[in-house]
Amino acid sequence: MTDMTKDKYKVQFADAVSAASRNLFPDAHKAMGDKELFDSETLYGSLVKPKDASMGRFAFPVFKYAGLLKSKPPEIASKIADEANRILDRSDTASIIRVVAAGGFLNGQVDTSVLTRETLKAVLIGENAYGSSELGKDKTYLVEYSSPNIAKPFGVMHLRSTVLGNSLRRIYKKLGYTTVGINYPGDWGTQFGKMIVAYQKWGTEKDLKGEAVKNLLALYVRFHDEAKTDNSLEDQAREAFKKLEQGDPECVRLWQLFKDVSHAEFDRVYGLLGVEFDWVYGESKLNDKMEPVIQRLEKAGLTEISEGALVVKLPDENLPPVLLRRGDGATLYATRDLAGMVYRWEEYPLFHESLYIVNVAQTDHFKQCMNVIAMLEDAERAPSDHRMSGRMKHVDFGWLRFGDQTMSTRGGNIVLLEEVIDKAAELAREKIVEKNPDLKKIDETAHIIGLGAVIFSQLSLRRQRDIDFQWDEVLSFEGETGPYLQYTHARLCSLMRKYDRPVPVDVDFSLLSGDEEQRVIELLADFPKVIQDAGEQYEPFFISTHLLRLAAAFNKVYQRKDEEGSIDKIISDNDTLTGARIALVKAVQLVINEGLYLLGLEAPEEM
RNA sequence: GCCCCCGUAGCUCAGUAGGAUAGAGCACCGGUUUCCUAAACCGGGUGUCGCAGGUUCGAAUCCUGCCGGGGGUACCA
């Protein structure tokens, strides 16, 4: 049983326990065959975590076998433990793994000096590559995120998608996948008719200079205000959009201008956030790609006319039909998304997965579109290994709420992302001036910390949770926050500066056998698995919590006191001890640094 | 109406492919700095895990029903 994605100690434990069980209970083995208790692979999968880390790294409950083995759980556990240890003694892993019975549990303990040595060496030699993998070799991940609307400001509501996607893109890269970060801004639809009318009525060239997007929003808001009394405005807007679709030069010119100023604005915000994309295209890019898809669907016999509209009806009765064309012939967003799905498959054939990081409200919409693609591939008899259906995933996330304040672009009530970042940076600045006034790059550091707080606030809970936007929570730098991790990182860097020598790799690892150090080691050892889990479940949050645990565990070591009540320092007169501890410091610094990178945060060396 | 998600400490949340005494942060009270960054660390918790049944050796976790909150429900995106 070898698999690079598995914990080798766990594998050894599972092998020993299953072999021991076979030896001890041949009758039951015969009756049951190679499964559960008797199969190393299954056993590996059903390992749990001991209640207390000092009991071991993993555990296996034997309660359910009491009937089968005609014995009480504690007796079974202790028998198996003895036999498993005998087996281990005969193998070369003898000194590494121990099996200890505790009640009805079998606990697997890993020799701490071996775990410590192997873990620290892996981190120190791997540096930022620690935790990398070849899991995704020759596989491609498409990740769509952010996707704001043109001619509208970048509000905090776009933050979650942007930050989640940016992190996932980095995670898949780390795991060896080829990754394509996609931004798919909304640059088409009747709202552009409204914008064109509003601009022609009340706008001027100078609105497109300076704070252009703000001015455009003001025009958009004014349009909706005046439309309440002037019924002709909506008709004019529809007319303008029609002209835009038909390629009217003036309408196209204005639309292009709106796009240009918006993209300039978005690029600035992405620069502020440190967010990148590999492929940017707007909805308008799909204008000429919808008709071919409609034709394919028609040819496959999946379409029908219903209530005047061209639709695809779905077998799942809980899902409404997908509208390809309205009664007046116009296409809809589902049509565009279908065309987009096909487009991506054509550009990146056989992609491994294609993720849509979009709010939970669109769950049914994505289900519908993906169902249609599956039906199309069925109808066209696409070979099973050449199908995109099943590879597309809607990665949904909860709402960002603002208490009783209703957010609405139309009403002009919007919290600008930049406003949030600026406020956070300003607060961080005040704190630096108070705590560390001699710091060289105050403004730059303040931005990194403020932004760290904002980004982390979105990644410190599970995706599907709704978040109530609270200024004091986003602007908090204490406790489970981004700045806490950054602070810990800066302090680690400070230790390295003070030590100011090459980090020794061959140290006396037995000097790190204390409970506090071992907790740190364990968390370092688990880091690669955490990255994998985060990727598999689309949850950067797994990395967030892991880093918080790691930082807390290290801070405990850092501020530990001896019997006399004075701090047991990392750097002391004892060179051997200092060397071992500095190796630990360096390893923690590297992992926090890399973990923060995967989340999309910067790790300052001083703050 | 129907479908989906959620309900854990005063607040915000972990823990949910069943496992050992349900954990963190915030807030609150107290302590730690002649000492490597106190954005930190240490101590202080009697929780109807929404309610009621069920399955199991074992349920916050799985099943059923109910209550409460949110979302979706064909010509907006």
XYZ file of C-alpha atoms (C1' of nucleotides) in Angstrom:
684
model
C 0.000 0.000 0.000
C 1.899 3.015 -1.256
C 0.399 6.299 -2.242
C 2.155 9.631 -2.162
C -0.960 11.406 -0.997
C -1.143 9.303 2.133
C 0.514 9.720 5.488
C 3.175 7.026 5.562
C 3.015 6.598 9.321
C -0.712 6.082 9.132
C -0.152 3.495 6.432
C 2.340 1.612 8.579
C -0.075 1.682 11.485
C -2.955 0.429 9.345
C -0.784 -2.332 7.853
C 0.333 -3.532 11.266
C -3.135 -3.505 12.793
C -4.761 -5.346 9.919
C -1.970 -7.948 9.811
C -2.216 -8.431 13.559
C -5.971 -8.932 13.342
C -5.591 -11.595 10.690
C -3.079 -13.487 12.802
C -5.185 -13.276 15.923
C -8.603 -13.920 14.502
C -8.236 -16.279 11.538
C -11.820 -17.507 11.844
C -13.325 -14.064 11.788
C -11.005 -13.142 8.953
C -12.208 -16.116 6.978
C -15.813 -15.199 7.654
C -15.422 -11.562 6.806
C -12.882 -11.659 4.030
C -10.426 -8.882 3.326
C -12.393 -5.940 4.533
C -12.758 -3.501 7.403
C -10.534 -4.547 10.284
C -8.675 -6.968 8.051
C -8.032 -4.648 5.194
C -5.318 -2.075 5.597
C -6.827 0.275 3.041
C -10.283 0.383 4.650
C -8.750 0.600 8.059
C -6.706 3.574 6.932
C -9.878 5.279 5.856
C -11.624 4.791 9.155
C -8.870 6.137 11.371
C -9.904 8.921 13.694
C -8.092 11.472 15.772
C -7.435 10.685 19.416
C -9.134 12.933 21.875
C -5.838 14.122 23.213
C -2.853 14.602 20.916
C -0.515 13.075 23.516
C -2.309 9.744 23.042
C -1.039 9.451 19.512
C -1.411 10.782 16.008
C -4.278 8.545 14.990
C -6.657 6.038 16.480
C -8.839 3.125 15.495
C -12.005 2.165 17.412
C -12.672 -1.572 17.686
C -16.107 -1.493 19.371
C -18.020 -2.680 16.375
C -16.007 -5.913 16.211
C -16.907 -7.009 19.734
C -19.728 -9.226 18.473
C -17.784 -10.709 15.625
C -14.713 -11.478 17.716
C -16.768 -12.554 20.730
C -14.783 -10.452 23.131
C -14.934 -7.080 24.887
C -13.533 -4.032 23.085
C -10.721 -3.335 25.613
C -9.577 -6.946 25.399
C -9.604 -6.901 21.627
C -7.678 -3.647 21.576
C -5.014 -4.834 23.935
C -4.560 -8.154 22.095
C -4.238 -6.440 18.749
C -1.861 -3.860 20.142
C 0.490 -6.552 21.437
C 0.444 -8.490 18.189
C 0.807 -5.366 16.065
C 3.830 -4.277 18.051
C 5.341 -7.741 17.627
C 4.884 -7.396 13.886
C 6.374 -3.921 13.928
C 9.343 -5.188 15.926
C 10.184 -7.536 13.106
C 10.060 -4.779 10.515
C 12.317 -1.804 9.945
C 9.622 0.536 11.209
C 9.899 -0.920 14.697
C 11.296 2.161 16.348
C 8.935 4.561 14.643
C 5.411 3.314 15.235
C 3.867 2.018 18.441
C 0.355 0.721 18.905
C -1.157 1.466 22.290
C -4.484 0.154 23.514
C -6.683 2.554 25.448
C -10.114 1.228 26.256
C -11.707 0.214 22.993
C -9.296 2.292 20.970
C -6.025 1.477 19.326
C -3.827 4.531 19.298
C -0.977 4.951 16.871
C 2.017 6.769 18.236
C 4.825 7.957 16.051
C 8.298 8.197 17.479
C 8.643 11.884 18.143
C 12.308 12.181 17.291
C 11.753 10.609 13.878
C 8.680 12.691 13.150
C 10.485 15.810 14.287
C 13.557 15.141 12.179
C 11.706 14.208 9.027
C 9.237 17.048 9.272
C 11.754 19.778 9.963
C 14.098 18.541 7.254
C 11.278 18.446 4.754
C 10.288 22.008 5.536
C 13.783 23.474 5.745
C 14.994 21.796 2.573
C 11.747 22.347 0.688
C 11.361 25.943 1.826
C 8.373 27.443 0.041
C 7.941 24.263 -1.960
C 7.027 22.319 1.192
C 3.496 21.048 0.724
C 3.733 21.211 -3.061
C 2.652 18.141 -4.911
C 2.398 16.584 -8.318
C -1.178 15.645 -7.730
C -2.279 17.899 -10.563
C 0.379 17.006 -13.081
C -0.962 17.415 -16.630
C -4.349 18.487 -15.306
C -5.963 21.860 -15.683
C -8.172 23.762 -13.285
C -10.333 26.603 -14.512
C -11.444 28.931 -11.746
C -13.884 31.727 -12.439
C -14.080 34.404 -9.771
C -14.788 38.070 -9.142
C -16.761 38.857 -12.321
C -17.960 42.370 -11.440
C -20.312 44.476 -13.527
C -18.999 47.054 -15.919
C -19.935 50.682 -15.240
C -20.546 49.902 -11.602
C -18.185 50.361 -8.703
C -16.309 47.467 -7.160
C -18.272 46.909 -3.992
C -17.533 44.735 -0.988
C -20.088 42.252 -2.283
C -17.564 41.173 -4.915
C -14.988 40.552 -2.253
C -15.866 36.980 -1.356
C -15.798 35.599 -4.860
C -12.601 37.468 -5.652
C -10.751 36.409 -2.547
C -11.970 32.796 -2.622
C -11.069 32.338 -6.257
C -7.699 33.964 -5.915
C -6.853 31.628 -3.068
C -8.121 28.512 -4.827
C -6.128 29.398 -7.912
C -2.983 29.531 -5.789
C -3.882 26.297 -4.011
C -4.289 24.357 -7.266
C -1.035 25.753 -8.565
C 0.630 24.557 -5.393
C -0.827 21.100 -5.954
C 0.722 20.960 -9.393
C -2.268 21.788 -11.564
C -2.153 24.094 -14.521
C -4.517 26.836 -13.443
C -6.504 29.390 -15.355
C -8.013 32.199 -13.318
C -10.980 33.558 -15.219
C -12.647 36.906 -14.793
C -15.975 37.180 -16.554
C -17.275 40.721 -16.079
C -20.843 41.662 -16.915
C -20.494 43.940 -19.906
C -23.721 43.269 -21.776
C -27.448 43.587 -21.270
C -30.207 46.153 -21.040
C -28.484 48.069 -18.284
C -26.109 49.368 -20.936
C -29.079 50.797 -22.769
C -29.864 52.680 -19.586
C -26.310 53.876 -19.239
C -26.204 55.102 -22.812
C -29.473 57.028 -22.435
C -28.417 58.508 -19.096
C -25.065 59.573 -20.450
C -26.544 61.122 -23.572
C -29.068 63.055 -21.498
C -27.022 64.228 -18.534
C -23.422 63.175 -18.964
C -20.376 64.949 -20.379
C -16.884 63.942 -21.463
C -15.513 65.074 -18.159
C -17.613 62.497 -16.336
C -15.326 59.916 -17.899
C -12.258 61.459 -16.326
C -11.191 61.268 -12.718
C -13.635 59.271 -10.663
C -15.316 58.007 -13.780
C -16.995 54.966 -12.324
C -18.502 57.001 -9.504
C -19.876 59.444 -12.053
C -21.299 56.635 -14.125
C -22.975 55.211 -11.052
C -24.490 58.622 -10.335
C -25.899 58.668 -13.861
C -27.279 55.180 -13.391
C -28.921 56.141 -10.113
C -30.372 59.282 -11.700
C -31.799 57.190 -14.506
C -33.736 55.061 -12.034
C -34.874 58.137 -10.118
C -36.225 59.868 -13.170
C -37.674 56.676 -14.615
C -40.112 56.670 -11.706
C -41.863 59.682 -13.196
C -40.829 59.474 -16.835
C -42.191 56.260 -18.304
C -40.530 56.815 -21.663
C -37.018 56.316 -20.261
C -37.254 52.539 -20.038
C -38.367 52.371 -23.670
C -35.508 54.617 -24.730
C -33.106 52.343 -22.875
C -34.440 49.258 -24.614
C -34.091 51.078 -27.917
C -30.514 52.107 -27.140
C -29.555 48.545 -26.223
C -31.078 47.296 -29.455
C -28.977 49.830 -31.359
C -25.913 48.686 -29.449
C -26.610 45.108 -30.463
C -27.001 46.158 -34.068
C -23.625 47.846 -33.987
C -24.692 51.492 -34.023
C -21.344 53.331 -33.997
C -22.250 55.930 -31.359
C -23.709 53.379 -28.967
C -20.748 51.076 -29.443
C -18.377 53.985 -28.873
C -20.020 54.891 -25.568
C -20.200 51.268 -24.445
C -16.488 50.896 -25.217
C -15.739 54.024 -23.204
C -17.677 52.701 -20.213
C -15.763 49.466 -20.481
C -12.412 51.191 -20.674
C -12.895 53.326 -17.605
C -14.327 50.376 -15.672
C -11.442 48.104 -16.507
C -8.969 50.768 -15.524
C -10.758 51.015 -12.194
C -10.967 47.252 -11.676
C -7.312 46.791 -12.515
C -6.436 49.335 -9.884
C -8.508 47.498 -7.280
C -7.041 44.121 -8.258
C -3.606 45.669 -7.924
C -4.504 46.826 -4.436
C -5.744 43.357 -3.569
C -2.869 41.513 -5.200
C -5.326 39.491 -7.267
C -4.489 38.153 -10.703
C -6.246 36.524 -13.625
C -5.076 34.536 -16.601
C -8.072 35.001 -18.825
C -10.464 37.942 -18.873
C -13.459 38.126 -21.154
C -16.833 39.754 -20.757
C -20.287 38.486 -21.521
C -20.226 40.318 -24.862
C -17.477 37.965 -25.991
C -20.127 35.253 -26.177
C -22.505 37.152 -28.450
C -21.586 35.131 -31.516
C -21.155 31.880 -29.601
C -24.756 31.424 -28.493
C -26.324 30.683 -31.857
C -24.137 27.617 -32.550
C -24.987 26.188 -29.130
C -28.696 26.780 -29.679
C -28.410 24.994 -32.987
C -26.664 22.042 -31.407
C -29.408 21.805 -28.814
C -32.096 22.010 -31.473
C -30.393 19.398 -33.594
C -30.178 17.132 -30.581
C -33.932 17.504 -30.228
C -33.762 18.962 -26.755
C -35.540 22.240 -27.383
C -39.188 23.148 -27.610
C -41.364 26.227 -27.776
C -43.191 26.884 -24.539
C -45.292 29.957 -23.842
C -43.677 31.573 -26.826
C -40.115 31.032 -25.593
C -37.451 28.595 -26.769
C -36.678 26.349 -23.816
C -35.012 23.123 -22.762
C -37.149 21.194 -20.316
C -35.341 19.247 -17.645
C -36.240 15.811 -16.298
C -35.764 17.035 -12.734
C -39.182 18.410 -11.884
C -37.763 20.645 -9.191
C -35.926 22.644 -11.797
C -37.749 25.032 -14.094
C -37.036 24.887 -17.829
C -33.972 26.657 -19.162
C -34.824 29.644 -21.327
C -32.659 29.964 -24.389
C -34.690 32.664 -26.097
C -37.355 34.996 -24.807
C -40.679 35.465 -26.552
C -39.176 38.450 -28.402
C -36.195 36.401 -29.574
C -33.629 37.867 -27.183
C -31.194 35.536 -25.457
C -30.849 35.250 -21.693
C -28.074 34.783 -19.233
C -28.532 31.021 -19.219
C -27.927 31.036 -22.966
C -24.763 33.011 -22.385
C -23.559 30.717 -19.611
C -24.156 27.657 -21.764
C -22.183 29.240 -24.569
C -19.477 30.091 -22.035
C -19.282 26.513 -20.820
C -18.822 25.246 -24.361
C -16.324 28.019 -25.085
C -14.143 27.069 -22.112
C -14.219 23.402 -23.082
C -13.082 24.355 -26.565
C -10.278 26.585 -25.330
C -9.149 24.142 -22.625
C -10.203 20.702 -23.856
C -10.410 18.007 -21.205
C -9.949 20.407 -18.327
C -9.892 18.582 -15.000
C -12.474 20.815 -13.363
C -14.040 24.160 -14.073
C -15.167 26.079 -11.009
C -17.726 28.848 -10.811
C -17.236 30.805 -7.630
C -20.609 32.428 -7.392
C -23.112 33.243 -4.659
C -25.467 30.531 -3.464
C -28.476 32.311 -4.982
C -27.439 30.969 -8.379
C -27.425 27.314 -7.348
C -30.417 26.359 -9.448
C -29.174 28.340 -12.392
C -25.938 26.376 -12.501
C -27.745 23.101 -11.928
C -29.939 23.911 -14.900
C -27.068 24.788 -17.214
C -25.003 21.783 -16.212
C -27.996 19.535 -16.740
C -28.463 20.898 -20.229
C -24.811 20.226 -21.053
C -25.159 16.671 -19.741
C -28.274 16.133 -21.853
C -26.489 17.504 -24.895
C -23.510 15.220 -24.401
C -25.849 12.267 -23.949
C -27.725 13.134 -27.113
C -24.521 13.602 -29.077
C -23.121 10.398 -27.597
C -19.917 12.018 -26.485
C -17.409 9.417 -25.292
C -17.498 9.152 -21.512
C -13.935 10.340 -21.036
C -14.544 13.334 -23.279
C -17.402 14.923 -21.392
C -17.386 18.223 -19.623
C -20.477 17.518 -17.602
C -19.427 16.347 -14.185
C -16.284 18.424 -14.370
C -18.039 21.720 -13.797
C -18.698 22.752 -10.219
C -20.599 25.623 -8.774
C -18.556 26.628 -5.740
C -21.215 28.499 -3.842
C -20.785 30.887 -0.957
C -23.132 32.708 1.391
C -24.307 36.268 1.506
C -22.422 39.276 2.698
C -25.053 41.146 4.684
C -25.068 44.654 5.982
C -27.414 44.458 8.917
C -30.521 46.494 8.243
C -28.773 48.579 5.610
C -30.049 47.366 2.252
C -27.427 47.329 -0.428
C -28.525 48.280 -3.843
C -26.554 49.470 -6.790
C -29.606 51.194 -8.190
C -30.182 53.145 -5.028
C -26.508 54.036 -4.903
C -26.095 52.541 -1.411
C -22.918 50.634 -1.760
C -19.905 50.039 0.428
C -16.873 50.430 -1.784
C -14.193 47.834 -1.362
C -11.558 50.508 -1.584
C -13.168 52.394 1.265
C -12.912 49.294 3.439
C -9.289 48.665 2.547
C -8.347 52.300 3.117
C -10.015 52.371 6.509
C -8.281 49.163 7.537
C -4.908 50.425 6.346
C -5.383 53.691 8.217
C -6.136 51.834 11.422
C -3.115 49.604 10.928
C -1.046 52.711 10.423
C -2.185 54.178 13.724
C -1.257 50.964 15.435
C 2.225 50.915 13.904
C 2.842 54.512 14.905
C 1.855 53.557 18.415
C 3.799 50.286 18.660
C 6.705 50.480 16.300
C 7.250 54.089 15.205
C 10.756 53.402 13.885
C 9.477 51.009 11.238
C 10.865 51.901 7.809
C 8.035 51.242 5.374
C 5.081 52.330 7.451
C 2.575 53.008 4.671
C 3.390 49.872 2.759
C 3.190 47.743 5.884
C -0.048 49.382 6.992
C -1.592 48.485 3.653
C -0.427 44.887 3.921
C -1.883 44.538 7.396
C -5.149 46.314 6.708
C -5.664 44.272 3.582
C -4.704 41.145 5.487
C -7.494 41.831 7.973
C -10.033 42.384 5.200
C -9.105 39.321 3.148
C -8.805 37.039 6.145
C -12.228 38.065 7.406
C -13.651 36.427 4.286
C -11.582 33.261 4.555
C -11.854 32.503 8.239
C -15.170 30.712 8.069
C -16.726 28.129 5.842
C -17.772 29.299 2.407
C -21.434 28.676 2.814
C -21.841 30.813 5.889
C -23.477 34.184 5.502
C -21.304 36.988 6.762
C -22.748 39.984 8.525
C -20.515 42.807 7.492
C -19.417 44.538 10.687
C -16.826 47.250 10.491
C -15.374 46.444 13.906
C -14.968 42.798 12.957
C -13.298 43.462 9.634
C -11.087 46.061 11.281
C -10.090 43.868 14.197
C -6.411 42.928 14.429
C -6.654 40.733 17.502
C -7.465 37.097 18.038
C -8.237 34.926 15.036
C -7.361 37.475 12.390
C -4.990 37.994 9.487
C -2.855 40.498 11.390
C -2.408 37.966 14.204
C -0.810 35.597 11.706
C 1.200 38.406 10.154
C 2.362 39.528 13.574
C 3.487 36.029 14.450
C 5.319 35.863 11.147
C 7.038 39.184 11.746
C 8.137 38.018 15.163
C 9.573 34.826 13.684
C 11.486 36.920 11.157
C 12.731 39.090 13.966
C 14.151 36.005 15.670
C 15.900 35.002 12.471
C 17.425 38.457 12.170
C 18.632 38.287 15.727
C 20.108 34.820 15.244
C 21.761 36.028 12.049
C 23.454 32.789 11.084
C 22.620 30.013 8.619
C 19.904 27.761 10.019
C 21.412 24.425 11.056
C 19.674 21.423 9.528
C 21.452 18.747 11.535
C 20.404 19.645 14.998
C 19.702 17.590 18.089
C 16.021 16.982 17.499
C 15.521 15.424 20.906
C 15.747 18.938 22.317
C 12.356 19.598 20.732
C 10.535 16.812 22.518
C 8.466 19.001 24.812
C 4.681 18.960 24.455
C 4.531 22.509 23.103
C 7.205 21.874 20.487
C 5.620 18.576 19.504
C 2.303 20.273 18.901
C 4.055 22.645 16.503
C 5.821 19.786 14.730
C 2.583 17.933 14.303
C 0.922 20.950 12.703
C 3.888 21.433 10.380
C 3.667 17.777 9.396
C -0.048 18.101 8.624
C 0.306 21.152 6.383
C 0.587 19.305 3.037
C -2.564 17.310 3.780
C -4.410 20.479 4.731
C -3.587 22.057 1.367
C -4.947 18.988 -0.391
C -8.143 19.028 1.636
C -8.608 22.723 0.931
C -8.297 22.015 -2.783
C -10.603 19.015 -2.748
C -13.336 20.785 -0.855
C -12.814 24.251 -2.289
C -12.250 25.566 1.222
C -9.327 27.946 1.738
C -10.765 28.195 5.220
C -9.032 24.901 6.078
C -5.717 26.641 5.581
C -6.827 29.641 7.642
C -7.683 27.587 10.695
C -4.594 25.482 10.351
C -2.383 28.566 10.337
C -4.192 29.959 13.365
C -3.495 26.734 15.250
C 0.120 26.748 14.152
C 0.660 30.366 15.181
C -1.000 29.784 18.543
C 1.084 26.664 19.110
C 4.278 28.499 18.313
C 3.390 31.531 20.413
C 3.006 29.176 23.314
C 6.573 27.971 22.854
C 7.746 31.513 22.390
C 6.336 32.805 25.657
C 6.778 29.731 27.768
C 8.132 30.407 31.233
C 10.424 28.332 33.409
C 9.898 27.541 37.083
C 11.229 30.903 38.181
C 8.754 32.708 36.014
C 11.144 34.071 33.438
C 10.793 33.487 29.709
C 12.443 30.372 28.313
C 14.026 32.107 25.372
C 14.540 30.737 21.892
C 17.960 32.290 21.598
C 20.154 31.573 24.586
C 23.777 30.870 25.537
C 23.198 27.206 24.877
C 24.202 26.891 21.202
C 22.896 23.367 20.725
C 19.505 24.227 22.156
C 19.363 27.491 20.256
C 20.195 25.691 17.005
C 17.366 23.215 17.456
C 14.877 25.916 18.342
C 15.924 28.153 15.484
C 15.346 25.275 13.077
C 11.812 25.119 14.437
C 11.414 28.883 14.147
C 12.535 28.859 10.543
C 10.205 26.008 9.672
C 7.202 27.746 11.229
C 8.091 30.987 9.489
C 8.261 29.233 6.119
C 4.941 27.481 6.574
C 3.084 30.569 7.793
C 4.574 32.539 4.936
C 3.484 29.962 2.386
C 0.088 29.504 3.997
C -0.578 33.228 3.938
C 0.446 33.304 0.297
C -2.053 30.566 -0.490
C -4.762 32.659 1.138
C -3.725 35.761 -0.762
C -2.123 37.647 2.134
C 1.334 39.111 2.302
C 3.608 38.239 5.174
C 5.568 41.260 6.407
C 8.996 40.673 7.940
C 8.504 43.547 10.332
C 5.440 45.320 11.595
C -47.266 25.534 -2.179
C -42.711 22.963 -3.767
C -37.142 22.606 -3.638
C -32.247 23.827 -1.328
C -29.172 25.696 2.829
C -28.792 26.968 7.956
C -30.020 26.596 13.683
C -23.712 24.618 18.776
C -21.436 29.403 24.942
C -23.828 36.508 25.743
C -21.719 37.512 20.363
C -18.944 35.453 15.843
C -17.822 30.667 14.598
C -15.024 25.416 14.707
C -16.313 20.424 15.342
C -20.891 16.921 10.758
C -18.173 10.346 5.054
C -20.896 8.439 13.672
C -16.192 7.647 18.081
C -12.952 8.824 23.955
C -14.386 14.767 28.841
C -18.443 19.386 22.628
C -13.775 23.473 21.355
C -11.651 28.550 19.676
C -11.887 33.912 19.139
C -14.529 38.306 20.840
C -16.581 40.462 25.142
C -15.963 40.361 30.628
C -12.606 39.577 35.329
C -7.569 38.765 37.043
C -2.273 38.033 35.940
C 2.553 38.385 32.754
C 7.119 43.390 30.019
C 14.773 45.608 33.952
C 13.523 39.288 29.187
C 14.042 37.525 21.547
C 7.928 42.779 18.766
C 2.260 42.648 24.864
C -1.184 43.039 17.402
C 1.205 38.329 22.286
C 0.952 34.801 26.453
C -1.314 32.544 31.202
C -5.751 31.717 34.433
C -11.200 32.207 34.896
C -17.037 28.185 30.960
C -23.162 24.040 34.536
C -23.754 24.896 26.626
C -31.875 21.908 26.807
C -25.621 21.126 20.353
C -33.605 24.566 17.801
C -37.641 20.666 19.568
C -39.499 15.510 19.502
C -38.901 10.658 18.021
C -35.787 6.763 15.520
C -31.161 3.817 13.948
C -26.416 2.337 16.757
C -22.039 -0.580 21.407
C -21.734 4.887 20.604
C -25.384 10.721 17.579
C -23.874 17.860 17.560
C -22.865 14.457 13.281
C -27.238 9.653 10.035
C -33.112 9.058 9.238
C -38.339 11.072 10.036
C -41.581 14.922 11.725
C -42.133 19.791 13.720
C -40.508 24.996 14.934
C -37.422 29.241 13.548
C -34.112 32.023 9.812
C -32.304 32.619 4.714
C -32.413 31.578 -0.509
C -34.594 29.769 -5.119
C -39.059 28.912 -7.770
C -39.136 30.209 -16.914
C -38.988 35.325 -20.277
C -33.505 40.210 -14.758
C -28.291 38.613 -13.993
